[in-house]
Every structure is written in C-alpha cells, then in structure tokens.
C-alpha positions as CSV (number, residue, x, y, z in Angstrom):
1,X,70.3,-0.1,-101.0
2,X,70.2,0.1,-105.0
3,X,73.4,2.3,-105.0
4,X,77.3,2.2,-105.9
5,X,79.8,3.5,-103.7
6,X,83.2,4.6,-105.0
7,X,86.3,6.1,-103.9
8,X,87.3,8.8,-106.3
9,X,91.1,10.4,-106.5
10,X,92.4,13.3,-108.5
11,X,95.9,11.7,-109.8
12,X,98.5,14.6,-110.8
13,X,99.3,12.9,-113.7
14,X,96.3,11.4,-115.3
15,X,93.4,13.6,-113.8
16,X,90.2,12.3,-112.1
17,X,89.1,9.0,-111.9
18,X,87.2,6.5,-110.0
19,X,90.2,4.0,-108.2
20,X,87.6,1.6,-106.0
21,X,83.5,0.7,-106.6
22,X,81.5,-1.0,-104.1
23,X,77.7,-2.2,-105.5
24,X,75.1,-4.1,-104.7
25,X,73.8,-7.1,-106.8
26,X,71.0,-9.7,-106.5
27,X,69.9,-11.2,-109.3
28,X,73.0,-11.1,-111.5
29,X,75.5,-14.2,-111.9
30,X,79.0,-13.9,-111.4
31,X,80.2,-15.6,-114.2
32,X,78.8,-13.0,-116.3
33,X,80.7,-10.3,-114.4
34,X,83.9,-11.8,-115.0
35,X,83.3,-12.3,-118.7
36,X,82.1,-8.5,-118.9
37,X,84.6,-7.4,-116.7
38,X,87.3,-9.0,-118.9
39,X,86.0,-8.3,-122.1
40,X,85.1,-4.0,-120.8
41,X,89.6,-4.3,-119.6
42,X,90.3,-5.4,-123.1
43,X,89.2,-2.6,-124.7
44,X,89.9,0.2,-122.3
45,X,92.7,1.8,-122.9
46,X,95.7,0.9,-120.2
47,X,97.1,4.3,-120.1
48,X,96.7,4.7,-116.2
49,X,99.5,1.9,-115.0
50,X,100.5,4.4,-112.0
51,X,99.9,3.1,-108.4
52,X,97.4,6.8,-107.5
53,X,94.9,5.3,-110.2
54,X,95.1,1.7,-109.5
55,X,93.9,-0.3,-106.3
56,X,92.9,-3.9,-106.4
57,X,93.6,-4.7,-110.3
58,X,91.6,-4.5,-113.4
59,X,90.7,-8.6,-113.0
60,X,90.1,-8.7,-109.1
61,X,87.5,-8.2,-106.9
62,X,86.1,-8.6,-103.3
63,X,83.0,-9.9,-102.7
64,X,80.7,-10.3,-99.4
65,X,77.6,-11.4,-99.4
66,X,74.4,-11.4,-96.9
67,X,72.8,-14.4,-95.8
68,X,69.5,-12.8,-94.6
69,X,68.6,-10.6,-97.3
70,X,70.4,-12.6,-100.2
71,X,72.1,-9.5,-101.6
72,X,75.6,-9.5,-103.1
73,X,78.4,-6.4,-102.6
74,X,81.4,-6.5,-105.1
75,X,83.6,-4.5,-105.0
76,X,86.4,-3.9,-107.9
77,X,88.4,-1.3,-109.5
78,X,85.4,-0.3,-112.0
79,X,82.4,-1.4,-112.0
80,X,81.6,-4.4,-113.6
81,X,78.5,-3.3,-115.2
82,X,79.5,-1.3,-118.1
83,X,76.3,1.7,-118.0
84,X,77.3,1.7,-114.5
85,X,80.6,2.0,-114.8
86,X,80.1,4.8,-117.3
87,X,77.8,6.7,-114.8
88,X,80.6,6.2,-112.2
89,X,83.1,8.0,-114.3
90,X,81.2,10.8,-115.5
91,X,80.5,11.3,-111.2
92,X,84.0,10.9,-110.3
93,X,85.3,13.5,-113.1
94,X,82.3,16.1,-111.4
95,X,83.2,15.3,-107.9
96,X,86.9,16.2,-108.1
97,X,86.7,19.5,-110.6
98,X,83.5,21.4,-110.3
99,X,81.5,19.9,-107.7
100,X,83.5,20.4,-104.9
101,X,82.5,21.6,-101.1
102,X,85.6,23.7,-100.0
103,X,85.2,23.2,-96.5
104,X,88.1,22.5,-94.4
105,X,86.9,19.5,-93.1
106,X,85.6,17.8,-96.1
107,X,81.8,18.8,-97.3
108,X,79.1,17.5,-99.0
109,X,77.4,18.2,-102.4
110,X,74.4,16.6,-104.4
111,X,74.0,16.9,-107.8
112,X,72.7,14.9,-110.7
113,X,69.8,14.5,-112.9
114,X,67.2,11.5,-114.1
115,X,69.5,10.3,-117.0
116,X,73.1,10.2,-115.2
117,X,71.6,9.1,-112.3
118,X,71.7,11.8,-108.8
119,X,75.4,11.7,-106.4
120,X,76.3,12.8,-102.9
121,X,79.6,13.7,-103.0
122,X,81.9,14.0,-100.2
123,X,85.5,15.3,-100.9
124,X,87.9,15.5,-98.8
125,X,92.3,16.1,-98.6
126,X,94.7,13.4,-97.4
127,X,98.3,14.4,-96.2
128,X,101.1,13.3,-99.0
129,X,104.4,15.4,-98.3
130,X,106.0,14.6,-101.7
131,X,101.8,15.7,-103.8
132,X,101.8,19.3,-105.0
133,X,100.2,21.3,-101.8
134,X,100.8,18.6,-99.6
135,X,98.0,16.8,-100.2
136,X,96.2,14.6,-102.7
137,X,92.5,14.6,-103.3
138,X,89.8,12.3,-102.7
139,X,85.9,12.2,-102.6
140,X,83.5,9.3,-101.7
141,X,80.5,9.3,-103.8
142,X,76.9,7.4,-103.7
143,X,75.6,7.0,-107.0
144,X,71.7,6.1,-107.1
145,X,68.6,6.6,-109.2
146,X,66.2,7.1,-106.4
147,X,66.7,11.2,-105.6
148,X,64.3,11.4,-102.8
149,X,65.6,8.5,-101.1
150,X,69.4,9.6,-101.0
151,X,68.2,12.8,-99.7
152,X,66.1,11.5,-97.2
153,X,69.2,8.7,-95.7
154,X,71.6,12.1,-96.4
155,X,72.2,12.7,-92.9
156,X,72.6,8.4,-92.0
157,X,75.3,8.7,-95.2
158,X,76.7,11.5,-94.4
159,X,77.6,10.8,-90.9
160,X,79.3,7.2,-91.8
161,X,80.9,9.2,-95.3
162,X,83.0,11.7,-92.4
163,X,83.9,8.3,-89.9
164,X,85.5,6.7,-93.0
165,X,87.4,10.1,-94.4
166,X,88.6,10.5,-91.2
167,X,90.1,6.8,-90.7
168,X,91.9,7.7,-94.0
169,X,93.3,10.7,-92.9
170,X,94.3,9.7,-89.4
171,X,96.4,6.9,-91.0
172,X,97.6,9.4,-93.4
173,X,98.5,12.1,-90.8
174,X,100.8,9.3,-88.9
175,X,102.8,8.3,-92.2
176,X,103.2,12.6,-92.6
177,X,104.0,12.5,-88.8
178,X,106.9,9.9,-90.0
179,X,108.4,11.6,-92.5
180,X,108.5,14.7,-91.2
181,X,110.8,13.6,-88.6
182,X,113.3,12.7,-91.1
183,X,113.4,15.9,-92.6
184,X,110.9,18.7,-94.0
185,X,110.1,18.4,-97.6
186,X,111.9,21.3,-98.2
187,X,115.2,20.6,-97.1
188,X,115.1,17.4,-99.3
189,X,114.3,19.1,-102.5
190,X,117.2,21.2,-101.3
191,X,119.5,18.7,-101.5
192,X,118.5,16.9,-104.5
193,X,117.6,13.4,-102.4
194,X,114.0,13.7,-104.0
195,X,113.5,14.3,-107.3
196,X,110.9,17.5,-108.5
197,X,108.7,15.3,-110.6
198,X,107.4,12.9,-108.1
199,X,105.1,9.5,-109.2
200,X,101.9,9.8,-107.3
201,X,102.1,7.4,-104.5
202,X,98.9,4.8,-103.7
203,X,96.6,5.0,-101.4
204,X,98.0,1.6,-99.2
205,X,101.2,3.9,-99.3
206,X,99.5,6.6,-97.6
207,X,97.6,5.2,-95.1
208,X,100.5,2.5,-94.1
209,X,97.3,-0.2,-94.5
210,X,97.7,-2.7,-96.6
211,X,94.7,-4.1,-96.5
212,X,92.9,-0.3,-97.0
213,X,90.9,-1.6,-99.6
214,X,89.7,-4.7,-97.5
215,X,88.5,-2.1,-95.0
216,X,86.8,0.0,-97.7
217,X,85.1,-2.8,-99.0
218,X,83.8,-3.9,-95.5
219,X,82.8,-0.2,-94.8
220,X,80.8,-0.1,-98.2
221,X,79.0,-3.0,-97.9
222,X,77.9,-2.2,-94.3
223,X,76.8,1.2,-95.7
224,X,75.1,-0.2,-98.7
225,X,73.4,-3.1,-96.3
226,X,72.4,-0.8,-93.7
227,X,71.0,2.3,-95.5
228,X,68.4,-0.1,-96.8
229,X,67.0,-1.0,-93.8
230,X,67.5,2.9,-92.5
231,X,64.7,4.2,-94.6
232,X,61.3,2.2,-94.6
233,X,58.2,3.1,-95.3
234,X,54.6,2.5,-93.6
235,X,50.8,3.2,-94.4
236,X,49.5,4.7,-91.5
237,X,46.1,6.4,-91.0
238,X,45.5,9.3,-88.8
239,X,48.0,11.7,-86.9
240,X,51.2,9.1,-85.6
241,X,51.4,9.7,-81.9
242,X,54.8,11.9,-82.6
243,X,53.8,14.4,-85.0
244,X,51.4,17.5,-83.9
245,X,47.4,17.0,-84.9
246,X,46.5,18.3,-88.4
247,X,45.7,21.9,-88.7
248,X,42.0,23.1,-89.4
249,X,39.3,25.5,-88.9
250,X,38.1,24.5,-85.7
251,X,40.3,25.1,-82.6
252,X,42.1,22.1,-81.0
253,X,39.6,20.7,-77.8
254,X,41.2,20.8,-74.1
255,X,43.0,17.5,-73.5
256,X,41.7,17.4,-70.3
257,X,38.7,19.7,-68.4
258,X,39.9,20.9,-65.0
259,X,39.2,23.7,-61.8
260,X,41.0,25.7,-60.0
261,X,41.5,23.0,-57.3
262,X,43.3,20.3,-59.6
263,X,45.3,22.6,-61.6
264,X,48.3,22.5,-59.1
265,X,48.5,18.7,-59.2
266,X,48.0,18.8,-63.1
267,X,50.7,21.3,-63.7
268,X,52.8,18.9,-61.7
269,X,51.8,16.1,-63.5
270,X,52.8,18.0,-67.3
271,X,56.3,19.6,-66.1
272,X,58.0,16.4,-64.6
273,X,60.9,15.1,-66.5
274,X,59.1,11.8,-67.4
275,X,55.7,12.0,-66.9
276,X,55.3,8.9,-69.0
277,X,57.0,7.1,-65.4
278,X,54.5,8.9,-63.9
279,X,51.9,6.4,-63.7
280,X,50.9,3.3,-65.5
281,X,48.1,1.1,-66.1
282,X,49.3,-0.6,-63.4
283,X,48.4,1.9,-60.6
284,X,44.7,1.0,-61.8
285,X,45.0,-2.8,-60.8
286,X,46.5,-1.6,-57.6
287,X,43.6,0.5,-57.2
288,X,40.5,-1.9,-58.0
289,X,40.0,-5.4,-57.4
290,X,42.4,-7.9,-59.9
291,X,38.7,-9.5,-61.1
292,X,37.3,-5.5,-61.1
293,X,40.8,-4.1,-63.4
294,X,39.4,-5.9,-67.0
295,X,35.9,-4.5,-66.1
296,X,37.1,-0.8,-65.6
297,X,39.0,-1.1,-68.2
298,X,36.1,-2.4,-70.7
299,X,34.1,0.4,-69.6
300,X,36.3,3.1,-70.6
301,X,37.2,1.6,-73.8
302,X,33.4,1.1,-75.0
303,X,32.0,4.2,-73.2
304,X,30.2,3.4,-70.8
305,X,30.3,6.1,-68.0
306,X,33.0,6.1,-65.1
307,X,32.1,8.0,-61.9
308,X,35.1,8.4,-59.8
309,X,34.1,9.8,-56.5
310,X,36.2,10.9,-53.6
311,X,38.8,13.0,-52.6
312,X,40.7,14.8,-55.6
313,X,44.3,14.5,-53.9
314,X,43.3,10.7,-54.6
315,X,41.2,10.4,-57.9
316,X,43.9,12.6,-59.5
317,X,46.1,10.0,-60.6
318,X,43.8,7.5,-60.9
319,X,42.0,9.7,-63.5
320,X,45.2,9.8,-65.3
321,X,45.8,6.7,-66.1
322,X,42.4,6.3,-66.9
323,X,43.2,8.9,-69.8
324,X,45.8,6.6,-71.1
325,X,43.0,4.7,-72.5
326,X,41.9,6.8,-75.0
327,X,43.3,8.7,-77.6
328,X,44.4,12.1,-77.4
329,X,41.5,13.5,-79.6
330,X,38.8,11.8,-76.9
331,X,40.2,13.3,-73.8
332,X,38.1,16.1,-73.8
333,X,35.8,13.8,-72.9
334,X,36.9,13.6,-69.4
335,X,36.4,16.1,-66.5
336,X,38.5,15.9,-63.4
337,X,37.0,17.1,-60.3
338,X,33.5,18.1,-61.2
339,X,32.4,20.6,-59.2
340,X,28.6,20.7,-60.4
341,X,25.9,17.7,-60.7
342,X,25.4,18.7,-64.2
343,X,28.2,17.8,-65.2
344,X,27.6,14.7,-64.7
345,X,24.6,14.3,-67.2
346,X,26.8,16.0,-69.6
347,X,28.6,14.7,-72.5
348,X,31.8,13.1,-70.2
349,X,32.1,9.5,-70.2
350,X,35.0,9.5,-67.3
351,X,34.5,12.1,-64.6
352,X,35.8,12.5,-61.0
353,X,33.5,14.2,-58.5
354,X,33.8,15.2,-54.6
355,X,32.1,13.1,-52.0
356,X,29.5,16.3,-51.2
357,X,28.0,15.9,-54.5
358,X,24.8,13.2,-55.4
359,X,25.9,10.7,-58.2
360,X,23.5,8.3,-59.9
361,X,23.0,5.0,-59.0
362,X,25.3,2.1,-60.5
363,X,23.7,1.0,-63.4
364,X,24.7,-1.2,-66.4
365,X,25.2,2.2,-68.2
366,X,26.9,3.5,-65.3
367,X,30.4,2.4,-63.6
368,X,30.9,3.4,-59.8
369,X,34.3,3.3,-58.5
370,X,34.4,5.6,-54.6
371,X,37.5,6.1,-52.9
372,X,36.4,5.8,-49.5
373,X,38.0,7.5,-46.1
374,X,40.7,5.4,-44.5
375,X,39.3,5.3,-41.5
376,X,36.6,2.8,-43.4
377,X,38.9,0.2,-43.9
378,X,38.7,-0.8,-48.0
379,X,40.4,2.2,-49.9
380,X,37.8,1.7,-53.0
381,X,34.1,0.4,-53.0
382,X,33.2,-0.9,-57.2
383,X,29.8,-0.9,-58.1
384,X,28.4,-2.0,-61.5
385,X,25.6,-4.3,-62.0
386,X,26.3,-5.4,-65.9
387,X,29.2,-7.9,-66.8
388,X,31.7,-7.5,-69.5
389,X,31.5,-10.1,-72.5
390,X,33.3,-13.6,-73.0
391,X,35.2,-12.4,-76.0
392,X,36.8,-9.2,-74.9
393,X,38.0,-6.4,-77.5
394,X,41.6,-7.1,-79.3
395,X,42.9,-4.5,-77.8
396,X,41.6,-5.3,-74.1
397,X,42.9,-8.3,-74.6
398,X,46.4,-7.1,-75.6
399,X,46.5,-4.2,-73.0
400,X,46.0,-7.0,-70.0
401,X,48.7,-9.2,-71.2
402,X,51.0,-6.2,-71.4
403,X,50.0,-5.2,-67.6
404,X,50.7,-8.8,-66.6
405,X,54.1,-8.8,-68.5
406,X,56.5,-8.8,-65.8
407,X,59.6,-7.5,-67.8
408,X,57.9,-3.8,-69.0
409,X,58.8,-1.5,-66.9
410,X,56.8,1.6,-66.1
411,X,58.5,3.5,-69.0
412,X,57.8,0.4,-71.5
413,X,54.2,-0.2,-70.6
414,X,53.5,3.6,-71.2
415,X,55.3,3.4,-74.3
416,X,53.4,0.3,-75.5
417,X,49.9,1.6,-74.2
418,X,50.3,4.2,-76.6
419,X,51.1,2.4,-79.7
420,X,48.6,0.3,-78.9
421,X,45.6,2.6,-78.7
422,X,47.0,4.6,-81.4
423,X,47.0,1.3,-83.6
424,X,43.6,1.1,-82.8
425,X,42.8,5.1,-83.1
426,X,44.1,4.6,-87.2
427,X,41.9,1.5,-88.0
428,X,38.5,3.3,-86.5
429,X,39.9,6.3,-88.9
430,X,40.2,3.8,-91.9
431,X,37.0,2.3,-91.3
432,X,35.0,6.3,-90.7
433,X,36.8,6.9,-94.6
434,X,35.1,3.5,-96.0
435,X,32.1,4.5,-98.2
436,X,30.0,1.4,-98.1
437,X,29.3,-1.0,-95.9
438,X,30.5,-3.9,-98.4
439,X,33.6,-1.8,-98.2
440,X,33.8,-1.2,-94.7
441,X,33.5,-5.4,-94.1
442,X,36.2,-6.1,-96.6
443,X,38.2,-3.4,-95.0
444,X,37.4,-4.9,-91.0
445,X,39.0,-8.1,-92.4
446,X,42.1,-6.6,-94.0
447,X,42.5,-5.4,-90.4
448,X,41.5,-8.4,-88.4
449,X,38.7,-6.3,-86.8
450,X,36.5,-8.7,-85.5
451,X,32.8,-8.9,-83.9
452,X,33.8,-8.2,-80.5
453,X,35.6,-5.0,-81.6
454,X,32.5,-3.6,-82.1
455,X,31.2,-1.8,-79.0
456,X,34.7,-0.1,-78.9
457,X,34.4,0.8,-83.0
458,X,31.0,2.4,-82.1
459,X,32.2,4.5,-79.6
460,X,35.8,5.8,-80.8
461,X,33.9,5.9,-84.6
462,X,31.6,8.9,-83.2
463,X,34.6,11.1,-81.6
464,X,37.4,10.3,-84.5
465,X,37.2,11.9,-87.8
C-alpha cells in the first residue's frame, strides 16, 4: 500500500508532532536515505531533545522487508523523504488540534485534499498520572494520495488502527495500575515528592515495553503489506452472482415456473438454512448412468430439450440440480411439473411432466430421462438417439472434473458450479457487446473461447443480454 503510517503525540511542552513513521518503498536505495536523512537532521532545528517527542533517534531506523512482493517498510523517527516528511507534519499538527473525534474510545476522522495528500486519523488518550488530565495524547494516522482507496480499506484500517490503540493503552493502564498503588497523584504533589512542572515521560515509559517501537514497526508494516492486497480490483461483465440483477423497464422473469402441486416442496427447497447442501450435481450422476451423466449434462448446457417424466415427489430434485446449470437469467426456461402437453412444445428447454401425459419420441433434438415405478426394477430409463461431441465445451469439461473431485464437498461443489457458470454467463455477455465479427474473434481468443464452445455460445447468446 502506497501510504505512511505515523504515530503522532501532543508533547506539553513542545506541541504536536509526528514521534514514529512507517512507509513503504520499492524502488528507492538506501544509501540515499541515509544521506538525505542526515543531511534533512542537520538542518532541522534540535529544539525537541525531550523523551515525549523522540523515539528511535534522528539517525536510526527499522527496516523489514517482503520477499514476495519486493517492497521495503522503514520505519524512523521522520520520514526520510523530505515532501513526505513535510506532509507528515502538517497531518500530525491537524490530527492532534482541530481534527479530532472526541469519542471516548478513540474515533476516526478523514480529511485532506489533492495537494497535502488525504489522512485517516485515529486519536486516541493513554493513561500518564504525572500529564495534565491524566492523560497524554496520541493519534495514528495513514497518509495517502489515493482518496477513494483509503476510504474504500477504511473499515480493514480502521479495525487494525483500534487493536493497536488498545495494546497501547492496556500496557499503559497496568503502569497507572502501578503507581497508583504507591500513592494517588494527589497526595504526592501534596507532599512535595513530585515536582508541579513535570518532563513529559516517553512512550517506552508508558507502556513498560521497551521494545514498543519494534512492535509498532511490525504492526505498520503488516498494515501497510496487507491493505494492499485487501483491496483489488477485477473486470467483470454482467451482474457478479452476489449483487441483485440490474434494474430496468421490464419486470424480473420467474426463476423457476411451477403448480400448485410442487409449490410445497419448492418452498421447502428456498427456506432451508443451506439450500446450497441441498443438492449437488452429484445427485444427477447418482440418478443416470456414469456414461449417461456428461450426455445430460451436454444437453442442458447447449439446449437441447430435457423431458423429465415421472412422479413429481421424484423429478423435484432432480430438476433442481438441473437448474444449477444455467444461469439465473435462463431459469425461466424451465417448467417443473407440467401439467399440459402444450407445454411441452413451448419455449422450455428442461421440463418435468407426470407419467399420464404423451411426450415426444426421443429424438436427437429431444433428451428422455423417465423415472420409472419401483416395482420395475431400474429407477430411470435414458433415451436419446444423438451422441455428444469428442471435444466437449470448456466448461463441461471443467464441471465433470469438479464432480469427480473427491475433496469438494457438497457445499464446495455448489459454490464452484456457480462461479463456473457465472464465468461463463460474463464471456457470452462480452461477446453479445462485440460489434463485429472481426471483433467478436479477437475477443473469443482474449477469452480462450474455442470452437467447441460454440453450441453452448449459441444458445446462452439468445437468452443473455
């Protein structure tokens, strides 16, 4: 994260100030640091020599480094960049007069502009029996040029900010806890054994740490290192499966088309407290035939019409899972227990029907699957004269190797299915938006669409705008 923490503290005797500054830095030497860093001490002026305003030294540093990304955290009294440092101060000076959050507990408040660079500031007390009040005060602050970006990891920070506040004050509230036990502050200034004018004590003697700033400098960096990888974006097409559908004109179609005789077991299905356990893709391989699973499969992914015919109490679930197929803006394209013959010729490309009503023959445009009585023996009887291709779509291919994956669980498989079709949902989106055809082939390419992709493009392409 392009950013610079610092630990801010309000000293009684020489005002605000930034004490300790954790950045990030990748393409800068070190060398070059320390020559700046001695060269910016130099000139400052040394009026601050009390221990409040000091906490590692003007000439030293801690430094941590990660591996994996190749980014640098160095941490030092000020900042070792000069313009940063002066940014720094001008934060630290707002964050402990004007731009304070009076809350008990410590608060939170923004501010900032393109120029000085935009702060979240998090002040907070920490007990000190022989400060004015009790207390001394401190703020953390996150100094970055990227506004939307601090306030979109705001709640991340600010959650971390409180953990590390708190660590100081605990530590703090134990050293109180000390001395009050060997008198109250007021029975001391009583008797004259502390003086009325006191020298503002450190932080390390505060906290009773030694090594506080070691700790702040590991808590920095691991703030710094991980609020870059909290916030990432991604190009995505389409509605992502978590956010509602895109308002518009037209009302939002019936995920799935039901009677009066299925609606208990569907309203069962929708309040359970997982439905995604409910059933996986698996129950269809339990269903049909292992050879049979990739063909039903196929079917419903291209289009080709699914007649599931038997008892509802048993094509109920199996129709379910079926639905898992498609995406959610193609479910109105199934009908659960049919209850005419027209529906049949309708517009559905997966329907379940009762055993009283005549179905079509199996054809290669037409998949039979017929739950038969028990009393018959076989549970299922597959009909379908045509034959699915050598080179199977991508995402037939990847949807049977996650069935076969022994270590997803029901939960995990659901979970995948989704992402899966809803990876595939955004491409057919992308490729409806392309203009041209040269476009559209440049753009199958881009997203390793391939030729036998195409029956399932064809069919999703007509129902997904």
């Amino acid at each position: 994260m392009n950013a610079v923490i610092a630990l801010c503290h309000f000293c009684e005797a020489h005002g605000p100030s930034a004490i300790f500054s954790t950045q990030t830095l990748r393409d800068t030497k070190l060398d070059e640091l320390y020559s700046a860093a001695a060269l910016q001490t130099s000139n400052s002026v040394a009026g601050k020599q009390c221990a409040a305003c000091n906490s590692i030294g003007q000439t030293n540093g801690l430094y941590s480094k990660d591996n994996e990304s190749g980014a640098t955290f160095l941490s030092t009294q000020q900042s070792a960049l000069p313009e940063v440092a002066t940014l720094v101060k001008q934060a630290a000076v707002r964050s402990l007069s004007c731009e304070i959050n009076h809350n008990k507990d410590g608060g939170f408040v923004f501010f900032g502009d393109t120029s000085r660079g935009h702060v979240l500031s998090h002040t907070f007390h920490v007990s000190d029996l022989q400060a004015r009040g009790f207390y001394q005060l401190f703020s953390i602050i996150i100094l970055m040029k990227d506004k939307y970006f601090l306030l979109n990891t705001k709640p991340f920070l600010a959650e971390h900010l409180r953990k590390i506040s708190a660590e100081l004050q605990n530590g703090a509230k134990r050293i109180r806890e000390e001395e009050e036990l060997k008198g109250s502050p007021r029975q001391r200034r009583l008797s004259g054994s502390q003086p009325l004018v006191q020298t503002p004590r450190s932080l390390i003697e505060l906290t009773g740490e030694e090594n506080v700033f070691a700790v702040l400098h590991s808590h920095f960096s691991w703030l710094l290192l991980a609020g870059s990888r909290f916030l990432t974006e991604h190009v995505t097409f389409g509605n992502l499966p978590w956010l509602p559908p895109q308002s518009s004109s037209h009302p939002p179609q019936q995920r799935l088309t039901y009677n009066i005789t299925t609606l208990p077991m569907i309203q069962k299905y929708e309040t359970l407290d997982d439905a995604e356990e409910f059933y996986s893709l698996r129950y269809i391989k339990q269903v049909v035939r292992k050879a049979e699973f990739a063909s039903v499969c196929y079917c419903a992914l291209t289009g080709i019409k699914i007649i599931v015919r038997g008892d509802p109490a048993r094509t109920f679930h199996f129709m379910m899972c079926l639905k898992k197929l498609l995406p959610e803006q193609m479910h109105s394209l199934i009908r659960v227990d049919a209850q005419h013959q027209h529906s049949i010729s309708a517009d559905y490309k997966i329907i379940s029907i009762s055993n009283e009503i005549a179905v079509p023959m199996a054809s290669s445009s037409v998949f039979r699957i017929d739950f038969l009585e028990e009393s018959l023996g076989n549970d299922v009887c597959i009909k379908w004269p045509g034959s699915v291709p050598t080179k199977l779509p991508d995402l037939l291919v990847k949807l049977l190797k996650a069935v076969d994956e022994t270590r997803f669980t029901e939960l995990v498989l659901n979970r995948h299915t989704r992402v899966l079709v809803e990876e595939w949902k955004n491409k057919v989106i992308c490729l409806n938006h392309a203009k041209s055809t040269n476009g559209q082939a440049k753009l199958k390419r881009v997203l390793g669409v391939q030729t036998q992709d195409q029956p399932l493009l064809n069919y999703w392409s007509a129902h997904l705008h």
